[in-house]
Amino acid sequence: MEPIVITIDGPAGAGKTTISRNLADLLSYRYVDTGALYRGVAYCAEKACVNLTDEKQLSSFLQNLKLSLVRDAAGGLKLVADGEDITALIRTPAMSMAASKVAALPLVRSWLLEVQRKLGREKAVVFEGRDMGTVVFPEADVKFFLTADLSVRARRRYAELPEESGQSLDDVFADMKKRDEQDAGRDLAPLVAAHDAIYIDASKFTIDEVLGQMMVFVRAKS
Ligand code: C5P
């Protein structure tokens, strides 16, 4: 089978991470969670007290930032920033919002565009994100847009949260709705299905059913 680039875009909580990881495993591909990269930028910028409205400051911060995603022993992805494992630190509700905020900044998007394209050079990768099929890899071999009803996505995300998060289901629903609006409403690389993406509404399907549907398209292309 020829190695190909597969993109999976969609809103938060649609199951992109689980599906991307499983699809990559089925194909013996790498998978790249690009949302983790945006979260990493947000976390590190906050830690370094970067003034996001100061382009000079932001640009020199990005020039010195080193982010890498490595597969961990359990099969998940570990995000390392300048040698520090920040995997758990980027998964808070506050970091979800902070990531969505930095994701609207042109400097951040163009810096990550290069990082992501480098990761795709050798193909055999599944990329998940918001603009993988529209902006980062418009020539990707197979593109999916994975979504689900907001209430289904919020319930799923709520079930994954640790008890100490202190968030109610209503909080998760409201945060997700706000983030959807921010991501879909921004000028740069908004969350939208590519015109040639295969649209899958996962509200009524199991993970295995979604994977089965995806594999049909992937086999036809590779
Ligand atoms: O996927 P995840 O929820 O981890 O993404 C966090 C945020 O990063 C999103 O809400 C979105 O604003 C941003 N993002 C993006 N483009 C991507 C991936 C994520 O703008 N390709």
PDB file of C-alpha atoms and ligand atoms in Angstrom:
ATOM      1  CA  MET A   1       0.000   0.000   0.000  1.00  0.00           C
ATOM      2  CA  GLU A   2       1.323   3.485  -0.936  1.00  0.00           C
ATOM      3  CA  PRO A   3       1.764   5.691   2.144  1.00  0.00           C
ATOM      4  CA  ILE A   4      -0.749   8.534   2.176  1.00  0.00           C
ATOM      5  CA  VAL A   5      -1.718  11.585   4.234  1.00  0.00           C
ATOM      6  CA  ILE A   6      -5.098  11.362   5.973  1.00  0.00           C
ATOM      7  CA  THR A   7      -6.737  14.356   7.636  1.00  0.00           C
ATOM      8  CA  ILE A   8      -9.527  14.328  10.191  1.00  0.00           C
ATOM      9  CA  ASP A   9     -11.032  17.706  11.033  1.00  0.00           C
ATOM     10  CA  GLY A  10     -13.981  18.538  13.213  1.00  0.00           C
ATOM     11  CA  PRO A  11     -15.169  20.216  16.409  1.00  0.00           C
ATOM     12  CA  ALA A  12     -14.118  19.294  19.946  1.00  0.00           C
ATOM     13  CA  GLY A  13     -15.474  16.082  21.402  1.00  0.00           C
ATOM     14  CA  ALA A  14     -16.434  14.440  18.089  1.00  0.00           C
ATOM     15  CA  GLY A  15     -14.063  11.537  18.821  1.00  0.00           C
ATOM     16  CA  LYS A  16     -11.218  12.691  16.545  1.00  0.00           C
ATOM     17  CA  THR A  17      -8.416  11.653  18.895  1.00  0.00           C
ATOM     18  CA  THR A  18      -9.638   8.105  19.525  1.00  0.00           C
ATOM     19  CA  ILE A  19     -10.533   7.601  15.876  1.00  0.00           C
ATOM     20  CA  SER A  20      -7.237   9.050  14.565  1.00  0.00           C
ATOM     21  CA  ARG A  21      -5.192   6.936  16.914  1.00  0.00           C
ATOM     22  CA  ASN A  22      -7.101   3.756  16.031  1.00  0.00           C
ATOM     23  CA  LEU A  23      -6.994   4.481  12.320  1.00  0.00           C
ATOM     24  CA  ALA A  24      -3.247   5.116  12.525  1.00  0.00           C
ATOM     25  CA  ASP A  25      -2.775   1.834  14.411  1.00  0.00           C
ATOM     26  CA  LEU A  26      -4.786  -0.124  11.832  1.00  0.00           C
ATOM     27  CA  LEU A  27      -2.553   1.285   9.079  1.00  0.00           C
ATOM     28  CA  SER A  28       0.716   1.316  11.081  1.00  0.00           C
ATOM     29  CA  TYR A  29       0.831   5.083  10.513  1.00  0.00           C
ATOM     30  CA  ARG A  30       1.859   7.885  12.854  1.00  0.00           C
ATOM     31  CA  TYR A  31      -0.829  10.152  14.159  1.00  0.00           C
ATOM     32  CA  VAL A  32      -0.518  13.810  15.008  1.00  0.00           C
ATOM     33  CA  ASP A  33      -2.920  15.614  17.318  1.00  0.00           C
ATOM     34  CA  THR A  34      -2.498  19.194  16.120  1.00  0.00           C
ATOM     35  CA  GLY A  35      -4.808  20.528  18.844  1.00  0.00           C
ATOM     36  CA  ALA A  36      -2.125  19.446  21.334  1.00  0.00           C
ATOM     37  CA  LEU A  37       0.346  21.699  19.510  1.00  0.00           C
ATOM     38  CA  TYR A  38      -1.984  24.714  19.849  1.00  0.00           C
ATOM     39  CA  ARG A  39      -2.476  23.833  23.502  1.00  0.00           C
ATOM     40  CA  GLY A  40       1.309  23.583  23.903  1.00  0.00           C
ATOM     41  CA  VAL A  41       1.815  27.058  22.439  1.00  0.00           C
ATOM     42  CA  ALA A  42      -0.894  28.450  24.746  1.00  0.00           C
ATOM     43  CA  TYR A  43       0.582  26.780  27.828  1.00  0.00           C
ATOM     44  CA  CYS A  44       4.155  27.865  27.129  1.00  0.00           C
ATOM     45  CA  ALA A  45       3.139  31.424  26.215  1.00  0.00           C
ATOM     46  CA  GLU A  46       1.203  31.729  29.450  1.00  0.00           C
ATOM     47  CA  LYS A  47       4.084  30.283  31.462  1.00  0.00           C
ATOM     48  CA  ALA A  48       6.530  32.725  29.847  1.00  0.00           C
ATOM     49  CA  CYS A  49       4.064  35.636  30.399  1.00  0.00           C
ATOM     50  CA  VAL A  50       4.102  36.480  26.691  1.00  0.00           C
ATOM     51  CA  ASN A  51       1.975  39.475  25.774  1.00  0.00           C
ATOM     52  CA  LEU A  52      -0.034  38.004  22.894  1.00  0.00           C
ATOM     53  CA  THR A  53      -0.812  41.424  21.465  1.00  0.00           C
ATOM     54  CA  ASP A  54       2.896  42.274  21.138  1.00  0.00           C
ATOM     55  CA  GLU A  55       3.914  40.710  17.802  1.00  0.00           C
ATOM     56  CA  LYS A  56       7.634  41.211  18.372  1.00  0.00           C
ATOM     57  CA  GLN A  57       7.502  39.455  21.708  1.00  0.00           C
ATOM     58  CA  LEU A  58       5.307  36.661  20.378  1.00  0.00           C
ATOM     59  CA  SER A  59       7.532  36.136  17.381  1.00  0.00           C
ATOM     60  CA  SER A  60      10.739  35.828  19.418  1.00  0.00           C
ATOM     61  CA  PHE A  61       8.959  33.467  21.842  1.00  0.00           C
ATOM     62  CA  LEU A  62       7.928  31.231  18.918  1.00  0.00           C
ATOM     63  CA  GLN A  63      11.413  31.299  17.402  1.00  0.00           C
ATOM     64  CA  ASN A  64      12.791  29.749  20.574  1.00  0.00           C
ATOM     65  CA  LEU A  65       9.978  27.302  21.259  1.00  0.00           C
ATOM     66  CA  LYS A  66      10.552  23.586  20.706  1.00  0.00           C
ATOM     67  CA  LEU A  67       7.465  21.363  20.748  1.00  0.00           C
ATOM     68  CA  SER A  68       7.524  17.668  19.999  1.00  0.00           C
ATOM     69  CA  LEU A  69       4.879  14.979  20.023  1.00  0.00           C
ATOM     70  CA  VAL A  70       6.069  11.482  20.881  1.00  0.00           C
ATOM     71  CA  ARG A  71       4.122   8.280  21.240  1.00  0.00           C
ATOM     72  CA  ASP A  72       4.105   7.124  24.869  1.00  0.00           C
ATOM     73  CA  ALA A  73       4.258   3.562  26.204  1.00  0.00           C
ATOM     74  CA  ALA A  74       0.447   3.384  26.478  1.00  0.00           C
ATOM     75  CA  GLY A  75       0.024   4.338  22.805  1.00  0.00           C
ATOM     76  CA  GLY A  76      -1.065   7.922  23.496  1.00  0.00           C
ATOM     77  CA  LEU A  77       0.831  11.053  22.551  1.00  0.00           C
ATOM     78  CA  LYS A  78       3.174  12.871  24.889  1.00  0.00           C
ATOM     79  CA  LEU A  79       3.763  16.591  24.311  1.00  0.00           C
ATOM     80  CA  VAL A  80       7.240  17.780  25.228  1.00  0.00           C
ATOM     81  CA  ALA A  81       8.048  21.508  25.323  1.00  0.00           C
ATOM     82  CA  ASP A  82      11.674  22.482  25.719  1.00  0.00           C
ATOM     83  CA  GLY A  83      12.360  19.151  27.441  1.00  0.00           C
ATOM     84  CA  GLU A  84       9.355  19.304  29.822  1.00  0.00           C
ATOM     85  CA  ASP A  85       6.537  16.770  29.572  1.00  0.00           C
ATOM     86  CA  ILE A  86       3.421  18.997  29.534  1.00  0.00           C
ATOM     87  CA  THR A  87       0.902  16.344  28.396  1.00  0.00           C
ATOM     88  CA  ALA A  88      -1.314  16.528  31.485  1.00  0.00           C
ATOM     89  CA  LEU A  89      -0.939  20.283  31.931  1.00  0.00           C
ATOM     90  CA  ILE A  90      -2.501  21.149  28.565  1.00  0.00           C
ATOM     91  CA  ARG A  91      -5.699  19.146  29.134  1.00  0.00           C
ATOM     92  CA  THR A  92      -7.534  21.541  31.440  1.00  0.00           C
ATOM     93  CA  PRO A  93     -10.690  23.478  30.481  1.00  0.00           C
ATOM     94  CA  ALA A  94      -8.684  26.712  30.858  1.00  0.00           C
ATOM     95  CA  MET A  95      -6.087  25.459  28.359  1.00  0.00           C
ATOM     96  CA  SER A  96      -8.848  24.501  25.884  1.00  0.00           C
ATOM     97  CA  MET A  97      -9.985  28.122  25.870  1.00  0.00           C
ATOM     98  CA  ALA A  98      -6.428  29.491  25.844  1.00  0.00           C
ATOM     99  CA  ALA A  99      -5.592  27.278  22.842  1.00  0.00           C
ATOM    100  CA  SER A 100      -8.639  28.523  20.960  1.00  0.00           C
ATOM    101  CA  LYS A 101      -7.512  32.094  21.669  1.00  0.00           C
ATOM    102  CA  VAL A 102      -3.920  31.654  20.423  1.00  0.00           C
ATOM    103  CA  ALA A 103      -5.259  29.712  17.432  1.00  0.00           C
ATOM    104  CA  ALA A 104      -6.770  32.921  16.055  1.00  0.00           C
ATOM    105  CA  LEU A 105      -3.339  34.648  15.923  1.00  0.00           C
ATOM    106  CA  PRO A 106      -1.700  34.748  12.459  1.00  0.00           C
ATOM    107  CA  LEU A 107       1.852  34.377  13.862  1.00  0.00           C
ATOM    108  CA  VAL A 108       0.925  31.247  15.785  1.00  0.00           C
ATOM    109  CA  ARG A 109      -0.884  29.708  12.821  1.00  0.00           C
ATOM    110  CA  SER A 110       1.969  30.335  10.408  1.00  0.00           C
ATOM    111  CA  TRP A 111       4.545  28.979  12.871  1.00  0.00           C
ATOM    112  CA  LEU A 112       2.503  25.806  13.383  1.00  0.00           C
ATOM    113  CA  LEU A 113       1.820  25.509   9.659  1.00  0.00           C
ATOM    114  CA  GLU A 114       5.519  24.869   9.094  1.00  0.00           C
ATOM    115  CA  VAL A 115       5.784  22.491  12.048  1.00  0.00           C
ATOM    116  CA  GLN A 116       2.798  20.461  10.778  1.00  0.00           C
ATOM    117  CA  ARG A 117       3.908  20.381   7.139  1.00  0.00           C
ATOM    118  CA  LYS A 118       7.319  19.078   8.194  1.00  0.00           C
ATOM    119  CA  LEU A 119       5.603  16.252  10.068  1.00  0.00           C
ATOM    120  CA  GLY A 120       3.666  15.320   6.927  1.00  0.00           C
ATOM    121  CA  ARG A 121       6.620  15.236   4.563  1.00  0.00           C
ATOM    122  CA  GLU A 122       7.124  11.500   4.782  1.00  0.00           C
ATOM    123  CA  LYS A 123       3.404  10.699   4.493  1.00  0.00           C
ATOM    124  CA  ALA A 124       1.927   7.684   6.346  1.00  0.00           C
ATOM    125  CA  VAL A 125       0.359  10.059   8.877  1.00  0.00           C
ATOM    126  CA  VAL A 126      -3.112  10.690  10.235  1.00  0.00           C
ATOM    127  CA  PHE A 127      -3.517  14.358  11.198  1.00  0.00           C
ATOM    128  CA  GLU A 128      -6.369  15.527  13.368  1.00  0.00           C
ATOM    129  CA  GLY A 129      -7.341  19.148  13.849  1.00  0.00           C
ATOM    130  CA  ARG A 130      -9.544  21.923  12.530  1.00  0.00           C
ATOM    131  CA  ASP A 131      -7.855  23.006   9.277  1.00  0.00           C
ATOM    132  CA  MET A 132      -5.828  19.982   8.254  1.00  0.00           C
ATOM    133  CA  GLY A 133      -7.770  19.315   5.056  1.00  0.00           C
ATOM    134  CA  THR A 134      -8.488  22.949   4.206  1.00  0.00           C
ATOM    135  CA  VAL A 135      -5.226  24.807   4.889  1.00  0.00           C
ATOM    136  CA  VAL A 136      -2.348  22.627   6.070  1.00  0.00           C
ATOM    137  CA  PHE A 137      -2.759  19.711   3.653  1.00  0.00           C
ATOM    138  CA  PRO A 138      -5.168  20.801   0.915  1.00  0.00           C
ATOM    139  CA  GLU A 139      -3.687  18.017  -1.223  1.00  0.00           C
ATOM    140  CA  ALA A 140      -4.216  15.285   1.408  1.00  0.00           C
ATOM    141  CA  ASP A 141      -5.137  11.936  -0.098  1.00  0.00           C
ATOM    142  CA  VAL A 142      -8.167  11.286   2.097  1.00  0.00           C
ATOM    143  CA  LYS A 143      -9.978  13.936   4.135  1.00  0.00           C
ATOM    144  CA  PHE A 144     -12.637  13.368   6.737  1.00  0.00           C
ATOM    145  CA  PHE A 145     -14.826  15.831   8.585  1.00  0.00           C
ATOM    146  CA  LEU A 146     -15.971  14.180  11.782  1.00  0.00           C
ATOM    147  CA  THR A 147     -18.707  15.768  13.819  1.00  0.00           C
ATOM    148  CA  ALA A 148     -21.529  14.914  16.236  1.00  0.00           C
ATOM    149  CA  ASP A 149     -24.383  16.761  17.941  1.00  0.00           C
ATOM    150  CA  LEU A 150     -23.193  19.304  20.481  1.00  0.00           C
ATOM    151  CA  SER A 151     -25.093  17.540  23.291  1.00  0.00           C
ATOM    152  CA  VAL A 152     -23.486  14.176  22.420  1.00  0.00           C
ATOM    153  CA  ARG A 153     -20.019  15.760  22.291  1.00  0.00           C
ATOM    154  CA  ALA A 154     -20.504  17.569  25.605  1.00  0.00           C
ATOM    155  CA  ARG A 155     -21.693  14.379  27.337  1.00  0.00           C
ATOM    156  CA  ARG A 156     -18.668  12.469  26.026  1.00  0.00           C
ATOM    157  CA  ARG A 157     -16.222  15.159  27.115  1.00  0.00           C
ATOM    158  CA  TYR A 158     -17.915  15.412  30.541  1.00  0.00           C
ATOM    159  CA  ALA A 159     -17.559  11.655  31.063  1.00  0.00           C
ATOM    160  CA  GLU A 160     -13.809  11.904  30.383  1.00  0.00           C
ATOM    161  CA  LEU A 161     -13.217  14.701  32.901  1.00  0.00           C
ATOM    162  CA  PRO A 162     -11.624  13.860  36.239  1.00  0.00           C
ATOM    163  CA  GLU A 163     -13.962  14.506  39.205  1.00  0.00           C
ATOM    164  CA  GLU A 164     -11.678  17.212  40.579  1.00  0.00           C
ATOM    165  CA  SER A 165     -12.236  19.320  37.441  1.00  0.00           C
ATOM    166  CA  GLY A 166     -15.251  20.835  39.214  1.00  0.00           C
ATOM    167  CA  GLN A 167     -17.059  21.255  35.879  1.00  0.00           C
ATOM    168  CA  SER A 168     -20.732  20.395  35.486  1.00  0.00           C
ATOM    169  CA  LEU A 169     -22.228  19.028  32.281  1.00  0.00           C
ATOM    170  CA  ASP A 170     -23.739  22.482  31.677  1.00  0.00           C
ATOM    171  CA  ASP A 171     -20.271  24.090  32.015  1.00  0.00           C
ATOM    172  CA  VAL A 172     -18.807  21.644  29.497  1.00  0.00           C
ATOM    173  CA  PHE A 173     -21.702  22.254  27.098  1.00  0.00           C
ATOM    174  CA  ALA A 174     -21.314  26.048  27.367  1.00  0.00           C
ATOM    175  CA  ASP A 175     -17.502  25.948  26.949  1.00  0.00           C
ATOM    176  CA  MET A 176     -17.764  23.662  23.941  1.00  0.00           C
ATOM    177  CA  LYS A 177     -20.419  25.840  22.304  1.00  0.00           C
ATOM    178  CA  LYS A 178     -18.259  28.920  22.818  1.00  0.00           C
ATOM    179  CA  ARG A 179     -15.159  27.188  21.454  1.00  0.00           C
ATOM    180  CA  ASP A 180     -17.095  25.904  18.393  1.00  0.00           C
ATOM    181  CA  GLU A 181     -18.233  29.470  17.704  1.00  0.00           C
ATOM    182  CA  GLN A 182     -14.728  30.896  18.155  1.00  0.00           C
ATOM    183  CA  ASP A 183     -13.126  28.207  15.967  1.00  0.00           C
ATOM    184  CA  ALA A 184     -15.748  28.401  13.226  1.00  0.00           C
ATOM    185  CA  GLY A 185     -16.068  32.179  13.328  1.00  0.00           C
ATOM    186  CA  ARG A 186     -12.434  33.273  13.111  1.00  0.00           C
ATOM    187  CA  ASP A 187     -11.052  34.837   9.941  1.00  0.00           C
ATOM    188  CA  LEU A 188      -8.008  32.605   9.660  1.00  0.00           C
ATOM    189  CA  ALA A 189      -8.377  28.888   8.938  1.00  0.00           C
ATOM    190  CA  PRO A 190     -11.871  28.610  10.437  1.00  0.00           C
ATOM    191  CA  LEU A 191     -13.295  25.245  11.353  1.00  0.00           C
ATOM    192  CA  VAL A 192     -15.082  24.169   8.202  1.00  0.00           C
ATOM    193  CA  ALA A 193     -15.312  20.969   6.174  1.00  0.00           C
ATOM    194  CA  ALA A 194     -13.081  20.930   3.087  1.00  0.00           C
ATOM    195  CA  HIS A 195     -15.163  20.806  -0.101  1.00  0.00           C
ATOM    196  CA  ASP A 196     -13.709  17.365  -0.830  1.00  0.00           C
ATOM    197  CA  ALA A 197     -13.933  15.968   2.711  1.00  0.00           C
ATOM    198  CA  ILE A 198     -15.985  12.902   3.564  1.00  0.00           C
ATOM    199  CA  TYR A 199     -18.521  14.106   6.127  1.00  0.00           C
ATOM    200  CA  ILE A 200     -19.259  11.719   8.994  1.00  0.00           C
ATOM    201  CA  ASP A 201     -21.792  12.481  11.715  1.00  0.00           C
ATOM    202  CA  ALA A 202     -20.650  10.213  14.546  1.00  0.00           C
ATOM    203  CA  SER A 203     -23.655  10.942  16.819  1.00  0.00           C
ATOM    204  CA  LYS A 204     -25.243   7.599  16.144  1.00  0.00           C
ATOM    205  CA  PHE A 205     -22.208   5.421  15.381  1.00  0.00           C
ATOM    206  CA  THR A 206     -19.757   3.519  17.560  1.00  0.00           C
ATOM    207  CA  ILE A 207     -16.012   4.044  17.160  1.00  0.00           C
ATOM    208  CA  ASP A 208     -15.708   0.754  15.291  1.00  0.00           C
ATOM    209  CA  GLU A 209     -18.485   1.721  12.909  1.00  0.00           C
ATOM    210  CA  VAL A 210     -16.810   5.055  12.125  1.00  0.00           C
ATOM    211  CA  LEU A 211     -13.470   3.298  11.630  1.00  0.00           C
ATOM    212  CA  GLY A 212     -15.102   0.790   9.311  1.00  0.00           C
ATOM    213  CA  GLN A 213     -16.539   3.603   7.181  1.00  0.00           C
ATOM    214  CA  MET A 214     -13.183   5.374   7.054  1.00  0.00           C
ATOM    215  CA  MET A 215     -11.245   2.269   6.101  1.00  0.00           C
ATOM    216  CA  VAL A 216     -13.422   1.819   3.014  1.00  0.00           C
ATOM    217  CA  PHE A 217     -12.294   5.246   1.711  1.00  0.00           C
ATOM    218  CA  VAL A 218      -8.674   4.761   2.783  1.00  0.00           C
ATOM    219  CA  ARG A 219      -8.390   1.368   1.048  1.00  0.00           C
ATOM    220  CA  ALA A 220      -9.764   2.874  -2.135  1.00  0.00           C
ATOM    221  CA  LYS A 221      -7.005   5.540  -2.108  1.00  0.00           C
ATOM    222  CA  SER A 222      -3.904   3.729  -0.909  1.00  0.00           C
TER     223      SER A 222
HETATM  224  O1  C5P B   1      -8.460  19.611  19.344  1.00  0.00           O
HETATM  225  P1  C5P B   1      -8.293  20.431  20.581  1.00  0.00           P
HETATM  226  O2  C5P B   1      -9.563  20.614  21.349  1.00  0.00           O
HETATM  227  O3  C5P B   1      -7.186  19.935  21.457  1.00  0.00           O
HETATM  228  O4  C5P B   1      -7.830  21.872  20.036  1.00  0.00           O
HETATM  229  C1  C5P B   1      -7.662  22.974  20.895  1.00  0.00           C
HETATM  230  C2  C5P B   1      -7.872  24.245  20.099  1.00  0.00           C
HETATM  231  O5  C5P B   1      -6.817  24.397  19.167  1.00  0.00           O
HETATM  232  C3  C5P B   1      -9.148  24.282  19.258  1.00  0.00           C
HETATM  233  O6  C5P B   1     -10.271  24.766  19.971  1.00  0.00           O
HETATM  234  C4  C5P B   1      -8.769  25.208  18.108  1.00  0.00           C
HETATM  235  O7  C5P B   1      -8.999  26.549  18.431  1.00  0.00           O
HETATM  236  C5  C5P B   1      -7.278  25.012  17.968  1.00  0.00           C
HETATM  237  N1  C5P B   1      -6.915  24.219  16.802  1.00  0.00           N
HETATM  238  C6  C5P B   1      -6.866  24.860  15.575  1.00  0.00           C
HETATM  239  N2  C5P B   1      -6.436  24.188  14.487  1.00  0.00           N
HETATM  240  C7  C5P B   1      -6.089  22.895  14.568  1.00  0.00           C
HETATM  241  C8  C5P B   1      -6.163  22.220  15.798  1.00  0.00           C
HETATM  242  C9  C5P B   1      -6.612  22.912  16.905  1.00  0.00           C
HETATM  243  O8  C5P B   1      -7.195  26.028  15.471  1.00  0.00           O
HETATM  244  N3  C5P B   1      -5.649  22.276  13.474  1.00  0.00           N
END
